[in-house]
Amino acid sequence: MNHKKAQWPWHVLTVLVLIGLAGALYYATSLMSYEWRWNRVPQYFAYQAEETQRATDISTVTELVRKGSSAQVTLRNDAGDEQHLTVDENSLQFAQGDDVAEGDVVGVTRHWAAGPLLWGLWTTLWLSVVSGVLGLLIGLVTGLCRLSSNPTLRDLSSIYVELVRGTPLLVQIFIFYFFIGTVMNLSREFAGIAALSLFTGAYVAEIIRSGVQSIARGQNEAARSLGLSAGQSMRHVVLPQAFKRVLPPLAGQFISLVKDTSLVSVIAITELLKSGREVITTSFSPFEILFCVAGLYLLINLPLSKIASRLERRLAQSD
């Protein structure tokens, strides 16, 4: 209890430091004569889209029923065919009994639609999930190959890991899209996922390899003495123990993957950062949009970090 009481002044100091940083940022923007326009931001998350409702034939408004904020319009042509439309009441262009020409706008309907920032967030999420799962599978296989007694498997996996880790991800994305993608006629999404997966797989392979090697050799020998094969020993004894040790670095790698998805914008994939840059060109609110983009990345990564920490504690309690 006394320990907690002694800590509260430091927490207060932390809050004061954060407030000071926010104030310094605001002061810096005031020196630039920057005008904050946060009221422009919500429309880039969600907005009310309008859909025009038109008459398909020369007809007459035979019935008009108002229900709340909408109006149900019935149009009838000379042949007796009817067209039923529902439009927003305040957009209604005709009254009952009016004649309507073919193609005339009767009104509009409005519905909520996702804005570019939400679409960019969705693209970042599915790119991260697909690339993360594939990268984990590639890394698991490659990491075990690096521990194999077969020299060919060991050499090939080592070459792959060193090549990928020794070159920038941006260069790999360019190679996959402009060279391999052109030869094999790959879509930009496929090329981006392939580059992200192979890049992540190389780092996961090293994490898996180091995790397996951290398990005492006696564990494997004890399993083999009980009659388990090498594969069974690895699957039932070594890997479960190694998983507990590699969980923190794996979580860190997947968090890095989420941020690395921003690089696929160079091959015209509209993920979160590219969506933000496109919004900036129309909103003229660069700081607001960039802060929102940063906040959305945190919205993805902070829960991942918390989940990994909780899982790590639970696994530690099970020992």
mmCIF file of C-alpha atoms in Angstrom:
data_model
loop_
_atom_site.group_PDB
_atom_site.id
_atom_site.type_symbol
_atom_site.label_atom_id
_atom_site.label_comp_id
_atom_site.label_asym_id
_atom_site.label_seq_id
_atom_site.Cartn_x
_atom_site.Cartn_y
_atom_site.Cartn_z
ATOM 1 C CA MET A 1 0.000 0.000 0.000
ATOM 2 C CA ASN A 2 2.842 2.378 0.929
ATOM 3 C CA HIS A 3 4.564 1.508 -2.343
ATOM 4 C CA LYS A 4 1.478 2.562 -4.324
ATOM 5 C CA LYS A 5 1.244 5.820 -2.359
ATOM 6 C CA ALA A 6 4.873 6.572 -3.143
ATOM 7 C CA GLN A 7 4.240 6.128 -6.873
ATOM 8 C CA TRP A 8 1.412 8.599 -7.395
ATOM 9 C CA PRO A 9 3.612 11.741 -7.629
ATOM 10 C CA TRP A 10 5.464 10.155 -10.528
ATOM 11 C CA HIS A 11 2.208 9.400 -12.320
ATOM 12 C CA VAL A 12 1.178 13.027 -11.837
ATOM 13 C CA LEU A 13 4.537 14.092 -13.265
ATOM 14 C CA THR A 14 3.923 11.851 -16.295
ATOM 15 C CA VAL A 15 0.578 13.533 -16.921
ATOM 16 C CA LEU A 16 2.165 16.971 -16.591
ATOM 17 C CA VAL A 17 4.904 16.041 -19.075
ATOM 18 C CA LEU A 18 2.288 14.851 -21.592
ATOM 19 C CA ILE A 19 0.286 18.047 -21.127
ATOM 20 C CA GLY A 20 3.472 20.039 -21.630
ATOM 21 C CA LEU A 21 4.253 18.187 -24.858
ATOM 22 C CA ALA A 22 0.726 18.804 -26.144
ATOM 23 C CA GLY A 23 1.048 22.478 -25.269
ATOM 24 C CA ALA A 24 4.426 22.702 -27.002
ATOM 25 C CA LEU A 25 2.921 21.142 -30.124
ATOM 26 C CA TYR A 26 0.045 23.592 -30.092
ATOM 27 C CA TYR A 27 2.438 26.501 -29.612
ATOM 28 C CA ALA A 28 4.614 25.290 -32.498
ATOM 29 C CA THR A 29 1.621 25.161 -34.834
ATOM 30 C CA SER A 30 0.551 28.643 -33.737
ATOM 31 C CA LEU A 31 3.966 29.954 -34.788
ATOM 32 C CA MET A 32 3.265 28.477 -38.223
ATOM 33 C CA SER A 33 -0.119 30.260 -38.277
ATOM 34 C CA TYR A 34 -1.731 26.846 -38.646
ATOM 35 C CA GLU A 35 -5.504 26.739 -38.293
ATOM 36 C CA TRP A 36 -6.821 23.508 -36.812
ATOM 37 C CA ARG A 37 -9.920 22.176 -38.602
ATOM 38 C CA TRP A 38 -10.983 19.077 -36.681
ATOM 39 C CA ASN A 39 -14.571 19.591 -37.867
ATOM 40 C CA ARG A 40 -13.503 18.381 -41.324
ATOM 41 C CA VAL A 41 -12.209 15.033 -40.075
ATOM 42 C CA PRO A 42 -15.410 13.004 -39.298
ATOM 43 C CA GLN A 43 -16.580 12.985 -42.932
ATOM 44 C CA TYR A 44 -13.469 11.004 -43.892
ATOM 45 C CA PHE A 45 -14.453 8.236 -41.485
ATOM 46 C CA ALA A 46 -18.138 8.058 -42.440
ATOM 47 C CA TYR A 47 -20.444 10.269 -44.461
ATOM 48 C CA GLN A 48 -23.955 10.322 -45.871
ATOM 49 C CA ALA A 49 -23.817 9.224 -49.484
ATOM 50 C CA GLU A 50 -26.531 10.345 -51.895
ATOM 51 C CA GLU A 51 -28.091 8.122 -54.546
ATOM 52 C CA THR A 52 -30.176 9.808 -57.234
ATOM 53 C CA GLN A 53 -33.588 8.278 -58.000
ATOM 54 C CA ARG A 54 -34.768 8.877 -61.595
ATOM 55 C CA ALA A 55 -37.914 8.123 -63.556
ATOM 56 C CA THR A 56 -37.409 5.330 -66.083
ATOM 57 C CA ASP A 57 -40.256 6.431 -68.379
ATOM 58 C CA ILE A 58 -42.607 9.306 -69.173
ATOM 59 C CA SER A 59 -45.122 9.016 -66.336
ATOM 60 C CA THR A 60 -47.309 10.742 -63.776
ATOM 61 C CA VAL A 61 -47.033 10.879 -59.981
ATOM 62 C CA THR A 62 -50.150 8.943 -59.022
ATOM 63 C CA GLU A 63 -49.443 8.475 -55.331
ATOM 64 C CA LEU A 64 -47.259 10.254 -52.793
ATOM 65 C CA VAL A 65 -47.048 8.963 -49.212
ATOM 66 C CA ARG A 66 -44.892 10.737 -46.637
ATOM 67 C CA LYS A 67 -43.495 8.626 -43.794
ATOM 68 C CA GLY A 68 -41.261 10.512 -41.397
ATOM 69 C CA SER A 69 -38.265 11.889 -43.258
ATOM 70 C CA SER A 70 -38.909 9.786 -46.380
ATOM 71 C CA ALA A 71 -41.514 9.796 -49.123
ATOM 72 C CA GLN A 72 -42.851 6.874 -51.162
ATOM 73 C CA VAL A 73 -43.549 7.901 -54.745
ATOM 74 C CA THR A 74 -45.566 5.905 -57.276
ATOM 75 C CA LEU A 75 -45.124 6.745 -60.969
ATOM 76 C CA ARG A 76 -47.430 5.346 -63.677
ATOM 77 C CA ASN A 77 -46.818 5.551 -67.417
ATOM 78 C CA ASP A 78 -49.380 5.510 -70.239
ATOM 79 C CA ALA A 79 -49.208 1.713 -70.458
ATOM 80 C CA GLY A 80 -50.197 1.395 -66.798
ATOM 81 C CA ASP A 81 -46.786 0.211 -65.591
ATOM 82 C CA GLU A 82 -45.837 1.513 -62.166
ATOM 83 C CA GLN A 83 -42.492 2.508 -60.704
ATOM 84 C CA HIS A 84 -42.137 2.738 -56.924
ATOM 85 C CA LEU A 85 -39.437 4.958 -55.435
ATOM 86 C CA THR A 86 -38.509 5.911 -51.885
ATOM 87 C CA VAL A 87 -36.680 9.225 -51.505
ATOM 88 C CA ASP A 88 -35.833 11.685 -48.743
ATOM 89 C CA GLU A 89 -38.767 14.044 -48.293
ATOM 90 C CA ASN A 90 -36.661 17.210 -48.414
ATOM 91 C CA SER A 91 -35.220 16.169 -51.792
ATOM 92 C CA LEU A 92 -38.590 15.468 -53.454
ATOM 93 C CA GLN A 93 -38.879 17.308 -56.786
ATOM 94 C CA PHE A 94 -42.528 16.620 -57.718
ATOM 95 C CA ALA A 95 -45.984 16.751 -56.196
ATOM 96 C CA GLN A 96 -48.857 14.333 -56.676
ATOM 97 C CA GLY A 97 -50.361 14.668 -60.137
ATOM 98 C CA ASP A 98 -47.229 16.130 -61.736
ATOM 99 C CA ASP A 99 -45.986 14.804 -65.044
ATOM 100 C CA VAL A 100 -42.455 13.389 -65.058
ATOM 101 C CA ALA A 101 -40.209 12.997 -68.099
ATOM 102 C CA GLU A 102 -37.946 10.025 -68.661
ATOM 103 C CA GLY A 103 -34.694 10.501 -66.730
ATOM 104 C CA ASP A 104 -36.014 13.261 -64.471
ATOM 105 C CA VAL A 105 -34.648 13.266 -60.930
ATOM 106 C CA VAL A 106 -37.477 12.451 -58.525
ATOM 107 C CA GLY A 107 -35.313 12.789 -55.416
ATOM 108 C CA VAL A 108 -32.358 11.270 -53.629
ATOM 109 C CA THR A 109 -31.842 8.671 -50.940
ATOM 110 C CA ARG A 110 -29.155 9.086 -48.307
ATOM 111 C CA HIS A 111 -27.323 6.362 -46.417
ATOM 112 C CA TRP A 112 -24.220 6.164 -44.281
ATOM 113 C CA ALA A 113 -21.089 5.011 -46.105
ATOM 114 C CA ALA A 114 -17.540 4.316 -44.969
ATOM 115 C CA GLY A 115 -15.092 7.104 -45.697
ATOM 116 C CA PRO A 116 -11.572 6.713 -47.120
ATOM 117 C CA LEU A 117 -9.913 6.446 -43.703
ATOM 118 C CA LEU A 118 -12.141 3.517 -42.697
ATOM 119 C CA TRP A 119 -11.518 1.797 -46.030
ATOM 120 C CA GLY A 120 -7.789 2.343 -45.565
ATOM 121 C CA LEU A 121 -8.009 0.896 -42.052
ATOM 122 C CA TRP A 122 -9.844 -2.167 -43.395
ATOM 123 C CA THR A 123 -7.192 -2.685 -46.094
ATOM 124 C CA THR A 124 -4.411 -2.433 -43.512
ATOM 125 C CA LEU A 125 -6.183 -4.944 -41.263
ATOM 126 C CA TRP A 126 -6.723 -7.638 -43.895
ATOM 127 C CA LEU A 127 -3.238 -7.176 -45.331
ATOM 128 C CA SER A 128 -1.795 -7.582 -41.830
ATOM 129 C CA VAL A 129 -3.866 -10.659 -40.986
ATOM 130 C CA VAL A 130 -3.215 -12.505 -44.256
ATOM 131 C CA SER A 131 0.487 -11.615 -44.342
ATOM 132 C CA GLY A 132 0.863 -12.421 -40.643
ATOM 133 C CA VAL A 133 -0.666 -15.901 -40.945
ATOM 134 C CA LEU A 134 1.365 -16.731 -44.055
ATOM 135 C CA GLY A 135 4.507 -15.269 -42.486
ATOM 136 C CA LEU A 136 4.008 -17.392 -39.365
ATOM 137 C CA LEU A 137 3.658 -20.571 -41.434
ATOM 138 C CA ILE A 138 6.678 -19.696 -43.584
ATOM 139 C CA GLY A 139 8.714 -18.795 -40.510
ATOM 140 C CA LEU A 140 7.787 -21.979 -38.648
ATOM 141 C CA VAL A 141 8.808 -24.206 -41.564
ATOM 142 C CA THR A 142 11.960 -22.213 -42.283
ATOM 143 C CA GLY A 143 12.978 -22.089 -38.625
ATOM 144 C CA LEU A 144 12.692 -25.868 -38.321
ATOM 145 C CA CYS A 145 14.597 -26.286 -41.603
ATOM 146 C CA ARG A 146 17.431 -24.234 -40.131
ATOM 147 C CA LEU A 147 17.636 -26.786 -37.319
ATOM 148 C CA SER A 148 17.402 -29.762 -39.680
ATOM 149 C CA SER A 149 20.188 -32.332 -39.970
ATOM 150 C CA ASN A 150 19.751 -32.167 -43.747
ATOM 151 C CA PRO A 151 22.472 -29.837 -45.119
ATOM 152 C CA THR A 152 20.400 -28.832 -48.173
ATOM 153 C CA LEU A 153 17.402 -27.738 -46.093
ATOM 154 C CA ARG A 154 19.700 -25.958 -43.678
ATOM 155 C CA ASP A 155 21.607 -24.133 -46.429
ATOM 156 C CA LEU A 156 18.535 -23.098 -48.446
ATOM 157 C CA SER A 157 16.701 -21.805 -45.384
ATOM 158 C CA SER A 158 19.791 -19.881 -44.269
ATOM 159 C CA ILE A 159 20.179 -18.280 -47.711
ATOM 160 C CA TYR A 160 16.514 -17.224 -47.704
ATOM 161 C CA VAL A 161 16.740 -15.716 -44.221
ATOM 162 C CA GLU A 162 19.956 -13.820 -44.922
ATOM 163 C CA LEU A 163 18.748 -12.495 -48.283
ATOM 164 C CA VAL A 164 15.463 -11.208 -46.884
ATOM 165 C CA ARG A 165 16.899 -9.780 -43.672
ATOM 166 C CA GLY A 166 19.782 -8.180 -45.534
ATOM 167 C CA THR A 167 17.670 -6.170 -47.996
ATOM 168 C CA PRO A 168 15.073 -3.434 -47.352
ATOM 169 C CA LEU A 169 11.419 -4.400 -47.498
ATOM 170 C CA LEU A 170 10.778 -1.550 -49.929
ATOM 171 C CA VAL A 171 13.233 -3.071 -52.428
ATOM 172 C CA GLN A 172 11.569 -6.479 -52.050
ATOM 173 C CA ILE A 173 8.143 -4.970 -52.744
ATOM 174 C CA PHE A 174 9.461 -3.345 -55.924
ATOM 175 C CA ILE A 175 11.051 -6.631 -57.060
ATOM 176 C CA PHE A 176 7.866 -8.611 -56.420
ATOM 177 C CA TYR A 177 5.594 -6.159 -58.176
ATOM 178 C CA PHE A 178 7.644 -4.857 -61.086
ATOM 179 C CA PHE A 179 9.710 -7.976 -61.872
ATOM 180 C CA ILE A 180 8.061 -11.139 -60.546
ATOM 181 C CA GLY A 181 4.590 -9.603 -60.791
ATOM 182 C CA THR A 182 5.114 -8.637 -64.427
ATOM 183 C CA VAL A 183 6.502 -12.046 -65.395
ATOM 184 C CA MET A 184 3.775 -13.996 -63.568
ATOM 185 C CA ASN A 185 0.979 -11.438 -64.105
ATOM 186 C CA LEU A 186 0.386 -10.933 -60.375
ATOM 187 C CA SER A 187 -2.018 -8.353 -58.990
ATOM 188 C CA ARG A 188 -0.612 -5.603 -56.799
ATOM 189 C CA GLU A 189 -2.412 -7.061 -53.773
ATOM 190 C CA PHE A 190 -0.896 -10.503 -54.346
ATOM 191 C CA ALA A 191 2.570 -9.012 -54.837
ATOM 192 C CA GLY A 192 2.227 -6.911 -51.689
ATOM 193 C CA ILE A 193 1.060 -9.844 -49.568
ATOM 194 C CA ALA A 194 3.833 -12.076 -50.950
ATOM 195 C CA ALA A 195 6.520 -9.513 -50.128
ATOM 196 C CA LEU A 196 5.156 -8.867 -46.629
ATOM 197 C CA SER A 197 4.737 -12.594 -45.911
ATOM 198 C CA LEU A 198 8.248 -13.552 -47.007
ATOM 199 C CA PHE A 199 9.752 -10.605 -45.154
ATOM 200 C CA THR A 200 7.899 -11.495 -41.956
ATOM 201 C CA GLY A 201 8.648 -15.201 -42.424
ATOM 202 C CA ALA A 202 12.401 -14.592 -42.388
ATOM 203 C CA TYR A 203 12.249 -12.824 -39.021
ATOM 204 C CA VAL A 204 9.794 -15.339 -37.584
ATOM 205 C CA ALA A 205 12.171 -18.127 -38.669
ATOM 206 C CA GLU A 206 14.958 -16.648 -36.555
ATOM 207 C CA ILE A 207 12.590 -16.210 -33.619
ATOM 208 C CA ILE A 208 11.473 -19.852 -33.882
ATOM 209 C CA ARG A 209 15.053 -21.091 -34.272
ATOM 210 C CA SER A 210 16.294 -19.194 -31.227
ATOM 211 C CA GLY A 211 13.265 -20.291 -29.207
ATOM 212 C CA VAL A 212 13.792 -23.974 -29.997
ATOM 213 C CA GLN A 213 17.516 -23.745 -29.286
ATOM 214 C CA SER A 214 16.784 -22.150 -25.902
ATOM 215 C CA ILE A 215 15.119 -25.373 -24.728
ATOM 216 C CA ALA A 216 17.537 -27.621 -22.882
ATOM 217 C CA ARG A 217 18.751 -30.534 -24.974
ATOM 218 C CA GLY A 218 17.823 -32.858 -22.133
ATOM 219 C CA GLN A 219 14.126 -32.225 -22.851
ATOM 220 C CA ASN A 220 14.460 -33.680 -26.325
ATOM 221 C CA GLU A 221 16.624 -36.550 -25.121
ATOM 222 C CA ALA A 222 14.122 -37.421 -22.399
ATOM 223 C CA ALA A 223 11.298 -37.467 -24.944
ATOM 224 C CA ARG A 224 13.301 -39.702 -27.270
ATOM 225 C CA SER A 225 14.066 -42.078 -24.399
ATOM 226 C CA LEU A 226 10.319 -42.454 -23.844
ATOM 227 C CA GLY A 227 9.932 -43.753 -27.389
ATOM 228 C CA LEU A 228 8.858 -40.582 -29.175
ATOM 229 C CA SER A 229 10.159 -39.988 -32.676
ATOM 230 C CA ALA A 230 12.090 -36.823 -33.547
ATOM 231 C CA GLY A 231 8.949 -35.241 -35.027
ATOM 232 C CA GLN A 232 6.779 -36.211 -32.061
ATOM 233 C CA SER A 233 9.393 -34.897 -29.644
ATOM 234 C CA MET A 234 9.518 -31.573 -31.461
ATOM 235 C CA ARG A 235 5.726 -31.304 -31.724
ATOM 236 C CA HIS A 236 4.730 -32.410 -28.215
ATOM 237 C CA VAL A 237 7.690 -31.415 -26.037
ATOM 238 C CA VAL A 238 9.992 -28.805 -27.556
ATOM 239 C CA LEU A 239 7.652 -26.500 -29.514
ATOM 240 C CA PRO A 240 5.095 -25.992 -26.680
ATOM 241 C CA GLN A 241 7.895 -24.858 -24.375
ATOM 242 C CA ALA A 242 9.524 -22.746 -27.070
ATOM 243 C CA PHE A 243 6.211 -21.032 -27.839
ATOM 244 C CA LYS A 244 6.115 -19.486 -24.375
ATOM 245 C CA ARG A 245 9.548 -17.988 -24.914
ATOM 246 C CA VAL A 246 8.991 -16.693 -28.437
ATOM 247 C CA LEU A 247 5.589 -15.113 -27.782
ATOM 248 C CA PRO A 248 6.923 -11.619 -26.888
ATOM 249 C CA PRO A 249 9.210 -11.313 -29.948
ATOM 250 C CA LEU A 250 6.462 -12.752 -32.188
ATOM 251 C CA ALA A 251 4.027 -10.127 -30.911
ATOM 252 C CA GLY A 252 6.612 -7.446 -31.597
ATOM 253 C CA GLN A 253 7.142 -8.779 -35.111
ATOM 254 C CA PHE A 254 3.428 -8.729 -35.915
ATOM 255 C CA ILE A 255 3.129 -5.184 -34.569
ATOM 256 C CA SER A 256 5.981 -4.223 -36.896
ATOM 257 C CA LEU A 257 4.145 -5.957 -39.742
ATOM 258 C CA VAL A 258 1.088 -3.753 -39.224
ATOM 259 C CA LYS A 259 3.289 -0.681 -39.601
ATOM 260 C CA ASP A 260 5.182 -2.202 -42.544
ATOM 261 C CA THR A 261 1.943 -2.461 -44.533
ATOM 262 C CA SER A 262 2.267 1.286 -45.123
ATOM 263 C CA LEU A 263 5.089 0.532 -47.592
ATOM 264 C CA VAL A 264 2.792 -1.224 -50.072
ATOM 265 C CA SER A 265 1.385 2.193 -50.943
ATOM 266 C CA VAL A 266 4.322 2.497 -53.381
ATOM 267 C CA ILE A 267 2.583 -0.072 -55.611
ATOM 268 C CA ALA A 268 -0.748 1.794 -55.450
ATOM 269 C CA ILE A 269 -2.428 -0.239 -52.702
ATOM 270 C CA THR A 270 -4.634 2.211 -50.822
ATOM 271 C CA GLU A 271 -3.960 1.209 -47.236
ATOM 272 C CA LEU A 272 -4.287 3.476 -44.202
ATOM 273 C CA LEU A 273 -1.339 5.807 -44.796
ATOM 274 C CA LYS A 274 -2.044 6.221 -48.518
ATOM 275 C CA SER A 275 -5.699 6.927 -47.713
ATOM 276 C CA GLY A 276 -4.532 9.582 -45.270
ATOM 277 C CA ARG A 277 -2.261 11.201 -47.842
ATOM 278 C CA GLU A 278 -5.091 11.285 -50.378
ATOM 279 C CA VAL A 279 -7.426 12.859 -47.819
ATOM 280 C CA ILE A 280 -4.829 15.535 -47.042
ATOM 281 C CA THR A 281 -4.861 16.677 -50.679
ATOM 282 C CA THR A 282 -8.600 17.429 -50.481
ATOM 283 C CA SER A 283 -9.011 18.500 -46.849
ATOM 284 C CA PHE A 284 -5.905 20.708 -46.511
ATOM 285 C CA SER A 285 -5.703 19.505 -42.896
ATOM 286 C CA PRO A 286 -2.412 17.575 -42.807
ATOM 287 C CA PHE A 287 -1.801 17.540 -39.057
ATOM 288 C CA GLU A 288 -5.339 16.471 -38.155
ATOM 289 C CA ILE A 289 -5.337 13.628 -40.685
ATOM 290 C CA LEU A 290 -1.846 12.412 -39.772
ATOM 291 C CA PHE A 291 -2.760 12.394 -36.074
ATOM 292 C CA CYS A 292 -5.870 10.368 -36.926
ATOM 293 C CA VAL A 293 -3.810 7.917 -38.992
ATOM 294 C CA ALA A 294 -1.337 7.518 -36.118
ATOM 295 C CA GLY A 295 -4.242 6.980 -33.722
ATOM 296 C CA LEU A 296 -5.698 4.254 -35.949
ATOM 297 C CA TYR A 297 -2.358 2.436 -36.020
ATOM 298 C CA LEU A 298 -2.298 2.621 -32.222
ATOM 299 C CA LEU A 299 -5.871 1.333 -32.167
ATOM 300 C CA ILE A 300 -4.622 -1.810 -33.919
ATOM 301 C CA ASN A 301 -1.291 -2.294 -32.164
ATOM 302 C CA LEU A 302 -2.087 -1.506 -28.530
ATOM 303 C CA PRO A 303 -4.688 -4.315 -28.207
ATOM 304 C CA LEU A 304 -2.223 -6.716 -29.864
ATOM 305 C CA SER A 305 0.403 -5.794 -27.295
ATOM 306 C CA LYS A 306 -2.050 -6.161 -24.398
ATOM 307 C CA ILE A 307 -3.319 -9.534 -25.639
ATOM 308 C CA ALA A 308 0.242 -10.831 -26.023
ATOM 309 C CA SER A 309 1.155 -9.644 -22.500
ATOM 310 C CA ARG A 310 -1.921 -11.270 -20.979
ATOM 311 C CA LEU A 311 -1.306 -14.531 -22.843
ATOM 312 C CA GLU A 312 2.323 -14.481 -21.733
ATOM 313 C CA ARG A 313 1.300 -14.088 -18.073
ATOM 314 C CA ARG A 314 -1.262 -16.864 -18.368
ATOM 315 C CA LEU A 315 1.282 -19.229 -19.896
ATOM 316 C CA ALA A 316 3.769 -18.337 -17.165
ATOM 317 C CA GLN A 317 1.176 -19.209 -14.499
ATOM 318 C CA SER A 318 0.581 -22.597 -16.119
ATOM 319 C CA ASP A 319 4.226 -23.619 -15.647
#
